[in-house]
Coordinates of C-alpha atoms and ligand atoms in Angstrom, one line a residue:
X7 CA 163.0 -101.8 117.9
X8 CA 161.3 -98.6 117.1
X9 CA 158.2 -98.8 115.3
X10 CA 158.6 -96.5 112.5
X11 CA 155.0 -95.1 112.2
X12 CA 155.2 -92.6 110.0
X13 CA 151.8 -90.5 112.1
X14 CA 149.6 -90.7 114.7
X15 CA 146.1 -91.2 112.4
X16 CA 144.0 -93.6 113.9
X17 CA 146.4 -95.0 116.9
X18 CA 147.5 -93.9 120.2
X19 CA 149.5 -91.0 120.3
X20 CA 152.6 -91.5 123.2
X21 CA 154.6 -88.9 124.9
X22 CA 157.8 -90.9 126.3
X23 CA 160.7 -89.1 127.9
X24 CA 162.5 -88.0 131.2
X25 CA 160.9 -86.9 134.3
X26 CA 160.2 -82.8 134.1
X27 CA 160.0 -83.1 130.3
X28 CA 156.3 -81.8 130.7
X29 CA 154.8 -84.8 129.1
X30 CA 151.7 -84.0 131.5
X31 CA 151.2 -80.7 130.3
X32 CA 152.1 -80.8 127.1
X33 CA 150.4 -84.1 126.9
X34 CA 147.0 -82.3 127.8
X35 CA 147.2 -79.7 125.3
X36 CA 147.8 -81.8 122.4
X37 CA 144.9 -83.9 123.7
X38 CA 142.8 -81.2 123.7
X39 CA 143.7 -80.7 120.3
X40 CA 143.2 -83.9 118.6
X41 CA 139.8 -84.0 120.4
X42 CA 141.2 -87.3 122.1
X43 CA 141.4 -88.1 126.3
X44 CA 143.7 -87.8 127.7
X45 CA 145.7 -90.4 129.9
X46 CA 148.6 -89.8 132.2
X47 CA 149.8 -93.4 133.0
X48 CA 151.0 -91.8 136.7
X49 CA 147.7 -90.3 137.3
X50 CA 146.5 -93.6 136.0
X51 CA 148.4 -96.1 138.1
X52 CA 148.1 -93.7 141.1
X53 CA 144.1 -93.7 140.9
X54 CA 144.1 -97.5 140.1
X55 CA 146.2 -98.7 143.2
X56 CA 144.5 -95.4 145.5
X57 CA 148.3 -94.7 146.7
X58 CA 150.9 -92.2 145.2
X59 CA 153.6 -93.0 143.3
X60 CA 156.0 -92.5 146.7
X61 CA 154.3 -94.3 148.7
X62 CA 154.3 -97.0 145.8
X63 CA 158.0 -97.4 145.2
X64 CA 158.5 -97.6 149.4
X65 CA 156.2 -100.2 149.6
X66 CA 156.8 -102.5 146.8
X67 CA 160.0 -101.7 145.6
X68 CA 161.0 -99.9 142.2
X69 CA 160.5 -103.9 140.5
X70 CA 157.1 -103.7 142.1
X71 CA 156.7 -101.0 141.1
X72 CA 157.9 -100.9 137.7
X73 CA 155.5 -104.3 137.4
X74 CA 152.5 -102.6 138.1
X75 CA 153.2 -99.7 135.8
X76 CA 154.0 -102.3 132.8
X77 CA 150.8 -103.9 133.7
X78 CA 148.7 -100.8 133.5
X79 CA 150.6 -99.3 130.4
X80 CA 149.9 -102.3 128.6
X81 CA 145.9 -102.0 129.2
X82 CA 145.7 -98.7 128.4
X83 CA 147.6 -99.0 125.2
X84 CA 145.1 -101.8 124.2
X85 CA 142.0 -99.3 124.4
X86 CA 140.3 -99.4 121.4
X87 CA 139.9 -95.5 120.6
X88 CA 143.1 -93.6 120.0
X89 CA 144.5 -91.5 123.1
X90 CA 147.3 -88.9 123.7
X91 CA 149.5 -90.9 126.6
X92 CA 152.0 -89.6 128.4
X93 CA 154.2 -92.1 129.8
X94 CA 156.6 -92.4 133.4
X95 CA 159.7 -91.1 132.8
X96 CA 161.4 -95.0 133.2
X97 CA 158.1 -96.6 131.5
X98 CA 160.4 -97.6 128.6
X99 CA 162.7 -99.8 130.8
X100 CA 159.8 -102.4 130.1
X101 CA 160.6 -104.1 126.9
X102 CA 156.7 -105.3 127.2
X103 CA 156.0 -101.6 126.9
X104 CA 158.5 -100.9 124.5
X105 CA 157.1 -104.1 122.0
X106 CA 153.6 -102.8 122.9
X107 CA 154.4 -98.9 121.6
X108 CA 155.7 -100.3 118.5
X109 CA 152.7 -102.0 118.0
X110 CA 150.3 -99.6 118.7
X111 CA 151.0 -96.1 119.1
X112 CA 153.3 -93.3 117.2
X113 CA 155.8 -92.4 120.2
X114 CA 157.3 -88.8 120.4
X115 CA 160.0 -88.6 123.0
X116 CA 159.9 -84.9 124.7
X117 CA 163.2 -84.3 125.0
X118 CA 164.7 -81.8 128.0
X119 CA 168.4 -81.0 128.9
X120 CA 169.0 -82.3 132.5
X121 CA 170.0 -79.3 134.0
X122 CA 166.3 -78.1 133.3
X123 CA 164.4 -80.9 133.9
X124 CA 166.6 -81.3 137.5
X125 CA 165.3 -77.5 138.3
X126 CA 161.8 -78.6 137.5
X127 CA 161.7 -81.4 140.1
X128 CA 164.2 -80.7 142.4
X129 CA 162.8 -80.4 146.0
X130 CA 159.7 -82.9 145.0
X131 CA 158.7 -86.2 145.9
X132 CA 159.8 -87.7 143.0
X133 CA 161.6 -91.2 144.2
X134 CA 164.3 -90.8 141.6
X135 CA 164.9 -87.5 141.8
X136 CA 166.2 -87.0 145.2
X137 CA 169.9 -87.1 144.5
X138 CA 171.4 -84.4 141.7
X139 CA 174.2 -86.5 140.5
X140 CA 172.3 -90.0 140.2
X141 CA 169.5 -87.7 138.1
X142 CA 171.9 -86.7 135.3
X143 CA 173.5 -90.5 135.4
X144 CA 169.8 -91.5 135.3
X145 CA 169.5 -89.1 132.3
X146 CA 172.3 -90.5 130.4
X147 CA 171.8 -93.9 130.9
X148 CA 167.9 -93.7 129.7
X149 CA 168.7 -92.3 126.5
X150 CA 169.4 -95.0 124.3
X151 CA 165.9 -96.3 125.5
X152 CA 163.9 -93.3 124.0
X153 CA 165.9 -93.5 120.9
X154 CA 164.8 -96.9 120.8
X155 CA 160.9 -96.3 121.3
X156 CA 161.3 -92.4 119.3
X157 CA 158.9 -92.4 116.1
X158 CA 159.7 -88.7 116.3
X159 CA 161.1 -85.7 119.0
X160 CA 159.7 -83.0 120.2
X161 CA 159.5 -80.1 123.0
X162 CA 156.5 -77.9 122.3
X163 CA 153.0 -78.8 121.3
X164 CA 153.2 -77.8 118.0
X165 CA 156.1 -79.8 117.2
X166 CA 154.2 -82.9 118.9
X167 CA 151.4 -82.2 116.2
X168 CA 153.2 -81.5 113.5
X169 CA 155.0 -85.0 114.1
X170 CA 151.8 -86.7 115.1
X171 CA 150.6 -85.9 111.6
X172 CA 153.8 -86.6 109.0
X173 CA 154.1 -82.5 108.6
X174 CA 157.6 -81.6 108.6
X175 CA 158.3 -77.7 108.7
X176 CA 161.8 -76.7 107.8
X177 CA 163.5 -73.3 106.1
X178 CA 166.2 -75.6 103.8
X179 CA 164.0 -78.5 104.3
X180 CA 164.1 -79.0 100.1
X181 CA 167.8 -80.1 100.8
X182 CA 167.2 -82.9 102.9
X183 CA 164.1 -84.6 100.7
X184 CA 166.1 -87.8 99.9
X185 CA 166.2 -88.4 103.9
X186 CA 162.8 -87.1 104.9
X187 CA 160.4 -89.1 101.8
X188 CA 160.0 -92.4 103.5
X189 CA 160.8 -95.8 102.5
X190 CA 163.6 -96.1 99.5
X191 CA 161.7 -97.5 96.9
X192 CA 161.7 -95.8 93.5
X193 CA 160.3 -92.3 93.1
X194 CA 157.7 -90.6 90.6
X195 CA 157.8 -86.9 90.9
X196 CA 155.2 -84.9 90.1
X197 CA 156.1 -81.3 89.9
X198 CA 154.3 -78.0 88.3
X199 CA 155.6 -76.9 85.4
X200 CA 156.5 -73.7 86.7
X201 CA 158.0 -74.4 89.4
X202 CA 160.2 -77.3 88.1
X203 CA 161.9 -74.7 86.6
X204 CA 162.5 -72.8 89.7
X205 CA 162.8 -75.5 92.3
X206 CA 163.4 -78.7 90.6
X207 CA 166.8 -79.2 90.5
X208 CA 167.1 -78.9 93.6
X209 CA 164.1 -81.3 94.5
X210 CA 166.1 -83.9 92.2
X211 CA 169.5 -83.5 93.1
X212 CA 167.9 -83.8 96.9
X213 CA 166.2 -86.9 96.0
X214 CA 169.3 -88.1 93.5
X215 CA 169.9 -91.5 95.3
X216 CA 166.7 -92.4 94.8
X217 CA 165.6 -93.9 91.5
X218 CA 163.1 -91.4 90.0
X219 CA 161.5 -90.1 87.3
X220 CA 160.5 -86.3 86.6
X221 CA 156.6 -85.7 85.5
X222 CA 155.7 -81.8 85.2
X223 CA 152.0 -81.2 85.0
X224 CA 150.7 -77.9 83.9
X225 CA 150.9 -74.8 86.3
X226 CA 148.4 -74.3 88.6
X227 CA 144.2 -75.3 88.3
X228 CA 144.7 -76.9 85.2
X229 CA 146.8 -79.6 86.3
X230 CA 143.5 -80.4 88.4
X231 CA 141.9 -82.4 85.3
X232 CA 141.3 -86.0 84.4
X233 CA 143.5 -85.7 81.0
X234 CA 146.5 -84.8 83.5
X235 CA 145.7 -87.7 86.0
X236 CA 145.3 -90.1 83.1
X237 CA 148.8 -89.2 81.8
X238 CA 150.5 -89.7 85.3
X239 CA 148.9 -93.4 85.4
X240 CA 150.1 -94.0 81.9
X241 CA 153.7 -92.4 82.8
X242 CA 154.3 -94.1 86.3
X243 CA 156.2 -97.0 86.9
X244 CA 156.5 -97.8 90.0
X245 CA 155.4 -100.5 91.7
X246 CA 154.0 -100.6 95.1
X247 CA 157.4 -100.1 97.1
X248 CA 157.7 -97.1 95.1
X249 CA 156.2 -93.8 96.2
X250 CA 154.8 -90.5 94.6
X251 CA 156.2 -86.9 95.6
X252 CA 154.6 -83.8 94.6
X253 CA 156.6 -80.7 94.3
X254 CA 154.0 -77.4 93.3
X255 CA 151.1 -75.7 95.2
X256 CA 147.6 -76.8 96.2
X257 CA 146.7 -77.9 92.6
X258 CA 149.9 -80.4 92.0
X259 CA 149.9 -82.1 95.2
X260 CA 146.0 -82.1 94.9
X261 CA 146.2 -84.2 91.7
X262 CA 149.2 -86.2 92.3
X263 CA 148.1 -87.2 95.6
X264 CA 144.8 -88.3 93.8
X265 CA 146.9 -90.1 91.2
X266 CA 148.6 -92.1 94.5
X267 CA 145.8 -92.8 95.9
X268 CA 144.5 -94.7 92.9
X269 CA 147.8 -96.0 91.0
X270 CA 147.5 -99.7 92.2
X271 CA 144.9 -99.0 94.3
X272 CA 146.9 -96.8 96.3
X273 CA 151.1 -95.9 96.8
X274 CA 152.6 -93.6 99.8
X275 CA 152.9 -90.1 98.6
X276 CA 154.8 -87.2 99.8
X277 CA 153.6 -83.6 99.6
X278 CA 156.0 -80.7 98.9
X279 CA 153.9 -77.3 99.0
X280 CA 155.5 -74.4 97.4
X281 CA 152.6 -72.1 98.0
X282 CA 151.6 -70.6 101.6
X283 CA 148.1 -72.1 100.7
X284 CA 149.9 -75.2 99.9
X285 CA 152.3 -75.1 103.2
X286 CA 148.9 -73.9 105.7
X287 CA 146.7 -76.2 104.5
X288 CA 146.1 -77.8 101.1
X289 CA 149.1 -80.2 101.1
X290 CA 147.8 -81.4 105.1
X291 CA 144.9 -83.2 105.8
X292 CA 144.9 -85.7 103.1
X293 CA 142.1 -84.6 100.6
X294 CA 143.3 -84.7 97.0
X295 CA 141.2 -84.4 94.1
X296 CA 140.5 -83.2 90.7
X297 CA 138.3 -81.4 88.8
X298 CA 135.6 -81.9 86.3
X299 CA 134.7 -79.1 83.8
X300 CA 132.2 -76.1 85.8
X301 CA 132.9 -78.4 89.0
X302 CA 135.6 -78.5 91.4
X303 CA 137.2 -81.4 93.5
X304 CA 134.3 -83.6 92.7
X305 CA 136.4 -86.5 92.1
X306 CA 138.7 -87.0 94.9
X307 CA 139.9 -89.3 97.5
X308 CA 141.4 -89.0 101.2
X309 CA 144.7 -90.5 101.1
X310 CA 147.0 -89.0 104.0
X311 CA 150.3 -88.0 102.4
X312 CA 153.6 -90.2 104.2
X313 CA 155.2 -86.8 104.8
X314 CA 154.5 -83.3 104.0
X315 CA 157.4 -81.5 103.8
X316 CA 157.0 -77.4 104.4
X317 CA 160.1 -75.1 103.3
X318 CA 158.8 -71.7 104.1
X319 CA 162.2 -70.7 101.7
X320 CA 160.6 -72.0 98.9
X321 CA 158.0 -69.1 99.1
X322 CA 160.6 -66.4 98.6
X323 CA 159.6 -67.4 94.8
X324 CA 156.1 -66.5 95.1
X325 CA 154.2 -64.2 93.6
X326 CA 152.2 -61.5 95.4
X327 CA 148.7 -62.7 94.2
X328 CA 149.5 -66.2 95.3
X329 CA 151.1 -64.9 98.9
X330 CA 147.8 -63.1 99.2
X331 CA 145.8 -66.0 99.0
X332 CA 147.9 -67.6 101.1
X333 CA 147.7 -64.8 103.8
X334 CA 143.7 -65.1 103.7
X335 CA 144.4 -68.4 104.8
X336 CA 146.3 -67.5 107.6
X337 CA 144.1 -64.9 108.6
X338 CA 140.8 -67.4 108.7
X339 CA 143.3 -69.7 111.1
X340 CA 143.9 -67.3 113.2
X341 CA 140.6 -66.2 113.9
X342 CA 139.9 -69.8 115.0
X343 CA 142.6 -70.1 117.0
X344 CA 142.3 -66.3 118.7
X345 CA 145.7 -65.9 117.9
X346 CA 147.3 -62.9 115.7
X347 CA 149.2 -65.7 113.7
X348 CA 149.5 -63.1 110.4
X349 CA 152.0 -60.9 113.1
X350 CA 154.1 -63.3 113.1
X351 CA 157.0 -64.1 110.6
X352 CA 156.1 -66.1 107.8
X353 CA 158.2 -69.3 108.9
X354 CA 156.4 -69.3 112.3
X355 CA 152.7 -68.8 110.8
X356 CA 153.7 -72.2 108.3
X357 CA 154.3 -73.6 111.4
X358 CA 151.3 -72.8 113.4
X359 CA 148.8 -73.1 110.6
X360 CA 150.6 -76.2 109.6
X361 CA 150.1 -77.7 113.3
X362 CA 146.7 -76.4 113.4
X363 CA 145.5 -78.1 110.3
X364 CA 147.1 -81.2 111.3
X365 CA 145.7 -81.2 114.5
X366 CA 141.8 -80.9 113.3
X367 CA 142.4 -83.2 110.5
X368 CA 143.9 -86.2 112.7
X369 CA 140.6 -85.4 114.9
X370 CA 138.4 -85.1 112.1
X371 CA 140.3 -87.3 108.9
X372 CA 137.5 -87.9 107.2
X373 CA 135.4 -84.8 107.3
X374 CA 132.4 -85.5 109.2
X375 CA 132.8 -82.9 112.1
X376 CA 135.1 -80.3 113.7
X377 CA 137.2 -79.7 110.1
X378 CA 134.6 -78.0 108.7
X379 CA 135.2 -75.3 110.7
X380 CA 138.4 -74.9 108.1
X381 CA 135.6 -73.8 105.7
X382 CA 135.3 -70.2 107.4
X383 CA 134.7 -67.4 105.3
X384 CA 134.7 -70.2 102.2
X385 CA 131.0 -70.5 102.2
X386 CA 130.7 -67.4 100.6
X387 CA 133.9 -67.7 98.9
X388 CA 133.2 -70.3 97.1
X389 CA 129.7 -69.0 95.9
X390 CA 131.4 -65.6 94.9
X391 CA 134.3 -67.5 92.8
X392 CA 131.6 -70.0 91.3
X393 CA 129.5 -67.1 90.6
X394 CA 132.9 -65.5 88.8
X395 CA 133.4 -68.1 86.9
X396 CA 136.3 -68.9 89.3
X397 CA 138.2 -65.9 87.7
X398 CA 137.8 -64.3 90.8
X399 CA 141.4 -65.4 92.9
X400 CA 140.7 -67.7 95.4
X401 CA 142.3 -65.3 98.1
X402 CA 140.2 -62.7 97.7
X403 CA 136.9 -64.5 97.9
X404 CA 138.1 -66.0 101.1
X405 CA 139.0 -62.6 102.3
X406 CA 135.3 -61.2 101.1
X407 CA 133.7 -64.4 102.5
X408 CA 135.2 -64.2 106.1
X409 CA 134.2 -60.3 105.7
X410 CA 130.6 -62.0 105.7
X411 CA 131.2 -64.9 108.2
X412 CA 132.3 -61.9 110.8
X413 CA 129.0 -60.0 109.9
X414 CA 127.2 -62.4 111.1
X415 CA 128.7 -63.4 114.0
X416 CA 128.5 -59.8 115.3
X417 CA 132.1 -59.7 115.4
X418 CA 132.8 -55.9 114.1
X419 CA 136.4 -55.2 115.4
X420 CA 137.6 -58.6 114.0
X421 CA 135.6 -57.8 110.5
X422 CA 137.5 -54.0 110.7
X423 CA 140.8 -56.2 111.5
X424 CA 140.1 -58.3 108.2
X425 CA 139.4 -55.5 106.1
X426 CA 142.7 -53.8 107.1
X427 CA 144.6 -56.8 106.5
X428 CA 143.4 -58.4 103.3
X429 CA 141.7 -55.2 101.9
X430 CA 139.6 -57.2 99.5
X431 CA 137.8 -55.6 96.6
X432 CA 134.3 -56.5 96.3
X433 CA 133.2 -59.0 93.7
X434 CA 131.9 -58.1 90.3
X435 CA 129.8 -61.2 90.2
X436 CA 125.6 -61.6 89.3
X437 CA 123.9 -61.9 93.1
X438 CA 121.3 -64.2 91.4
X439 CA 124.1 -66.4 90.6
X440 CA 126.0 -65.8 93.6
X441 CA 122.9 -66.7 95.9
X442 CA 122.6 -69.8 93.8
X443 CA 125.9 -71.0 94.3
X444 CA 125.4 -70.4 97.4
X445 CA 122.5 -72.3 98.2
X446 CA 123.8 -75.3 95.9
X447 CA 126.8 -75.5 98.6
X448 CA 128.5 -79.1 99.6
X449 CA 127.5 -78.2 102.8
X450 CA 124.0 -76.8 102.4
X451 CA 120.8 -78.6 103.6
X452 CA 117.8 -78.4 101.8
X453 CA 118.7 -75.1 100.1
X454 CA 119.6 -73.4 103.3
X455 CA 123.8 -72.8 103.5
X456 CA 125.0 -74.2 106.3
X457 CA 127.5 -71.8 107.9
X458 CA 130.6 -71.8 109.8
X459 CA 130.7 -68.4 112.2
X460 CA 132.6 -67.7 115.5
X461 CA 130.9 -67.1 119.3
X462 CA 134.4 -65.2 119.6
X463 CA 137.8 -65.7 117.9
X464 CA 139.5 -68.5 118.7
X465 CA 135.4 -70.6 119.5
X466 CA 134.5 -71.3 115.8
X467 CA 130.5 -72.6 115.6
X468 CA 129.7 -75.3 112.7
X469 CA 126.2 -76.0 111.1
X470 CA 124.5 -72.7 111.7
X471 CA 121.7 -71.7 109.6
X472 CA 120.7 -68.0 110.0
X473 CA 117.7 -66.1 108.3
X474 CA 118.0 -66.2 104.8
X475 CA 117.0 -62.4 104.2
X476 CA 120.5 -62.0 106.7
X477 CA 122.6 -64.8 104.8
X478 CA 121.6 -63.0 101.6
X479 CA 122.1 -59.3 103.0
X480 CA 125.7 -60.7 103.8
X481 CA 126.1 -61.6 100.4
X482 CA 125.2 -58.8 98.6
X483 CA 127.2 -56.7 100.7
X484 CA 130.4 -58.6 99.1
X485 CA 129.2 -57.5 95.6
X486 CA 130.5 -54.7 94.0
Ligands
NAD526 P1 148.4 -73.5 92.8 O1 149.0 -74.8 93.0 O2 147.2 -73.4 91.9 O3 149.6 -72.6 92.1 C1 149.3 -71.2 91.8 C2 150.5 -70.7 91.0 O4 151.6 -70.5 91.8 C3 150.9 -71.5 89.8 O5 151.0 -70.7 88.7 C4 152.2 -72.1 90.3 O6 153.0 -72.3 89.2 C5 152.8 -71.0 91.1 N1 153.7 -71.4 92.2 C6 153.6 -72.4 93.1 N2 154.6 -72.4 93.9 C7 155.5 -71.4 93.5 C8 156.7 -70.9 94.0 N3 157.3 -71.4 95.1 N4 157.3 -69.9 93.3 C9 156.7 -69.3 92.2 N5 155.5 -69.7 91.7 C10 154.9 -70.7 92.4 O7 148.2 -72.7 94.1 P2 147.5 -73.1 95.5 O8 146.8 -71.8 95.9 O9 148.6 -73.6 96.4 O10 146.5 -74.2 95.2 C11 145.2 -74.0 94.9 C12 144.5 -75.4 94.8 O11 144.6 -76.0 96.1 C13 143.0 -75.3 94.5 O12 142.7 -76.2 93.4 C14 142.3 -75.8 95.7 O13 141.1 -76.5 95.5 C15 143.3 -76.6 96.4 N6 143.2 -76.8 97.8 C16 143.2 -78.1 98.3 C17 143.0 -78.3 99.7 C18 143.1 -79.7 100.2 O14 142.8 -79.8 101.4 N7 143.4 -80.6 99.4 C19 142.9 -77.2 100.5 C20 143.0 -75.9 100.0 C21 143.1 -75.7 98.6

């Protein structure tokens, strides 16, 4: 029986699938990601029993075997802290191992075509891949077996994260929401007013099996206030087997996600950005909140959506101020993963920014270490738009805050880079209440900011407090 996890937060995270699939690479990588160890049950069994899995199957047998490797699965999927796993290629012939994944870890099956997978280990020492016909039967006949144990497939490390954290990235994925929102329970929908009228007919007639009930909230910030939250309450009906989806940018699937995670002390929600800041970052992770008037996101809660469903086509619809903040965005991700993501087309950096967030926030879900390196450049940014009265758009006071962030990490080609892409005009903003702002940060200790800057792109540093007379230099210089 499969187990039908729906992520990866908070339990082991298993890599089944046929021998050559590159669960052990591939496995690595994503470990490295999640901040998690790594375990390959080969490596595993081999260093427990000090003999190699050869010399294993001549001595004992492919039931001996297979015993010893259901025996040692079955530990390591007990351990207490969540690990990446990758599993033997016939692991899942154990029904032990099968019962135990269900129970305890979100499986992705790596899935390889035989012909590749049989050039990858021909010529080995693999017992079970000595002869090329019996390899493809082998193939075949284990199919049905990851099927069984799949919570989700995958054949690159993205697509493992993205899976591992309920993010779905799609072009036409809009079509398919009645499939992808989980459960079939009735539905609220929450969607922007705006975009309702561009998107939501589709959203519904996607979603028509399901029983559900249209809510629009006002476009943009202001559907971030407690007036708006109180109304969704009133309007829902839905008990909870029913679920919330939110179709609109950062600020709808901020608030309805807060409305889900305090209607009946809590329903599933699914997220449906329609903004690139929505599809990069604000609809993952699993912070929703509102706002209180002069103060934003103070009331909140984390509540990790079911699904988050990304259609890059939805952004065809976007304005170019909102695709601007969304690009700023992009551009802090990929200086912290040292890779040109903006280059790329905007399908592909939705699906790397989308995997990247995922990753740091199933590390970090509850934001007490590495995610705040997602608050590069927003230091500043945040003081600049508080300073503005927030009329300055959030995109370009990232843009002018990373500006800063690369000042003061010495990086001068990258802050060049930055200033080409996102060209941001400086701030007409009061320094004085700028510097305030500043210093009045979430993240600030004792007055002193507390500063996300880079050793390099791609090696983000967290908690750095630099001269004040430097901090406030790098301030200024954002201030027209
Ligand atoms: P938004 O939700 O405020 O929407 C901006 C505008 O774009 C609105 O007018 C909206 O109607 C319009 N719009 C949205 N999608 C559209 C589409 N496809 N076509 C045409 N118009 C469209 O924008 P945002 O930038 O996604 O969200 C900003 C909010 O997100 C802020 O409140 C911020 O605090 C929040 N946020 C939250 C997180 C998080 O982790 N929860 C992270 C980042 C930002």
């Amino acid at each position: 029986m499969a187990s039908a996890h729906l992520n990866a937060l908070g339990r082991h995270l298993a890599l089944a699938g046929f021998m050559g699939s590159g669960k052990t690479r591939l496995g690595a990588e994503v470990a490295n990601r999640l901040g998690r160890f790594f375990v390959d049950l080969d490596r595993e069994i081999e260093a427990r029993s000090g003999s190699r899995i050869a010399e294993l199957f001549s001595t004992r047998g492919e039931s001996g075997f297979r015993e010893l490797e259901e025996q040692i699965a079955d530990e390591v999927l007990r351990a207490r802290d969540p690990l990446v796993v990758a599993l033997g290629g016939g692991a899942v012939l154990s029904e032990r191992t099968r019962d135990r994944l269900a129970v305890a870890a979100f499986t992705v099956v790596i899935d390889v075509d035989a012909e590749i997978a049989w050039s990858r280990v021909a010529g080995g020492d693999r017992p079970l891949a000595q002869d090329e016909g019996a390899f493809h039967a082998l193939h075949r006949d284990r199919q049905p077996l990851y099927e069984e144990v799949a919570d989700a497939h995958a054949r690159d490390v993205d697509a493992i994260v993205l899976a591992a954290g309920g993010v779905h990235v799609e072009l036409g994925a809009l079509d398919e929401l009645g499939v992808l929102v989980p459960g079939d329970g009735p539905l609220e929908l929450v969607a922007d007013e705006h975009v309702s009228g561009i998107h939501g007919v589709r959203a519904q007639v996607a979603l028509g099996t399901r029983d559900i009930a249209l809510h629009e909230v006002p476009a943009g910030e202001p559907a971030k206030a407690a007036d708006v939250l109180e109304r969704l309450w009133a309007g829902f009906t839905i008990g909870r087997d029913g679920g919330v989806v939110a179709l609109g940018g950062g600020s709808t699937t901020d608030v309805a996600g807060f409305a889900a995670a305090t209607y009946m002390r809590g329903v599933a929600w699914t997220a449906v950005p329609t903004t690139l800041v929505g599809q990069v970052d604000a609809g993952i992770g699993g912070k929703t909140a509102i706002d209180l008037p002069g103060a934003k996101n103070v009331v909140g809660a984390f509540h990790w959506p079911a699904r988050v469903v990304c259609d890059p086509s939805l952004l065809t619809t976007l304005p170019d101020v909102e695709r601007r903040n969304g690009l700023a965005e992009v551009v802090k991700t990929g200086l912290l993963t040292g890779a040109s993501l903006w280059e790329r087309p905007e399908p592909e950096q939705v699906r790397s920014c989308a995997s990247f967030k995922a990753a740091i926030c199933l590390a970090d879900p509850s934001d007490r270490g590495p995610r705040t390196q997602l608050n590069l450049g927003h230091t500043f940014g945040h003081a600049l738009e508080a300073a503005a009265g927030y009329a300055l758009p959030h995109g370009r006071a990232v843009s002018l805050g990373l500006l800063a962030a690369l000042r003061l990490s010495g990086l001068e080609d990258e802050r060049r880079l930055v200033e080409e892409l996102l060209a941001p005009e400086p701030a007409r903003v009061d320094p004085d209440a700028a510097w305030a702002a500043l210093a009045r940060d979430k993240k600030a200790r004792g007055g002193t900011p507390r500063l996300v800057l880079l050793d390099a792109p791609g090696r983000p540093r967290w908690g750095v407090e630099m001269p004040e007379a430097d901090v406030r230099r790098a301030l200024d210089d954002l201030i027209a």
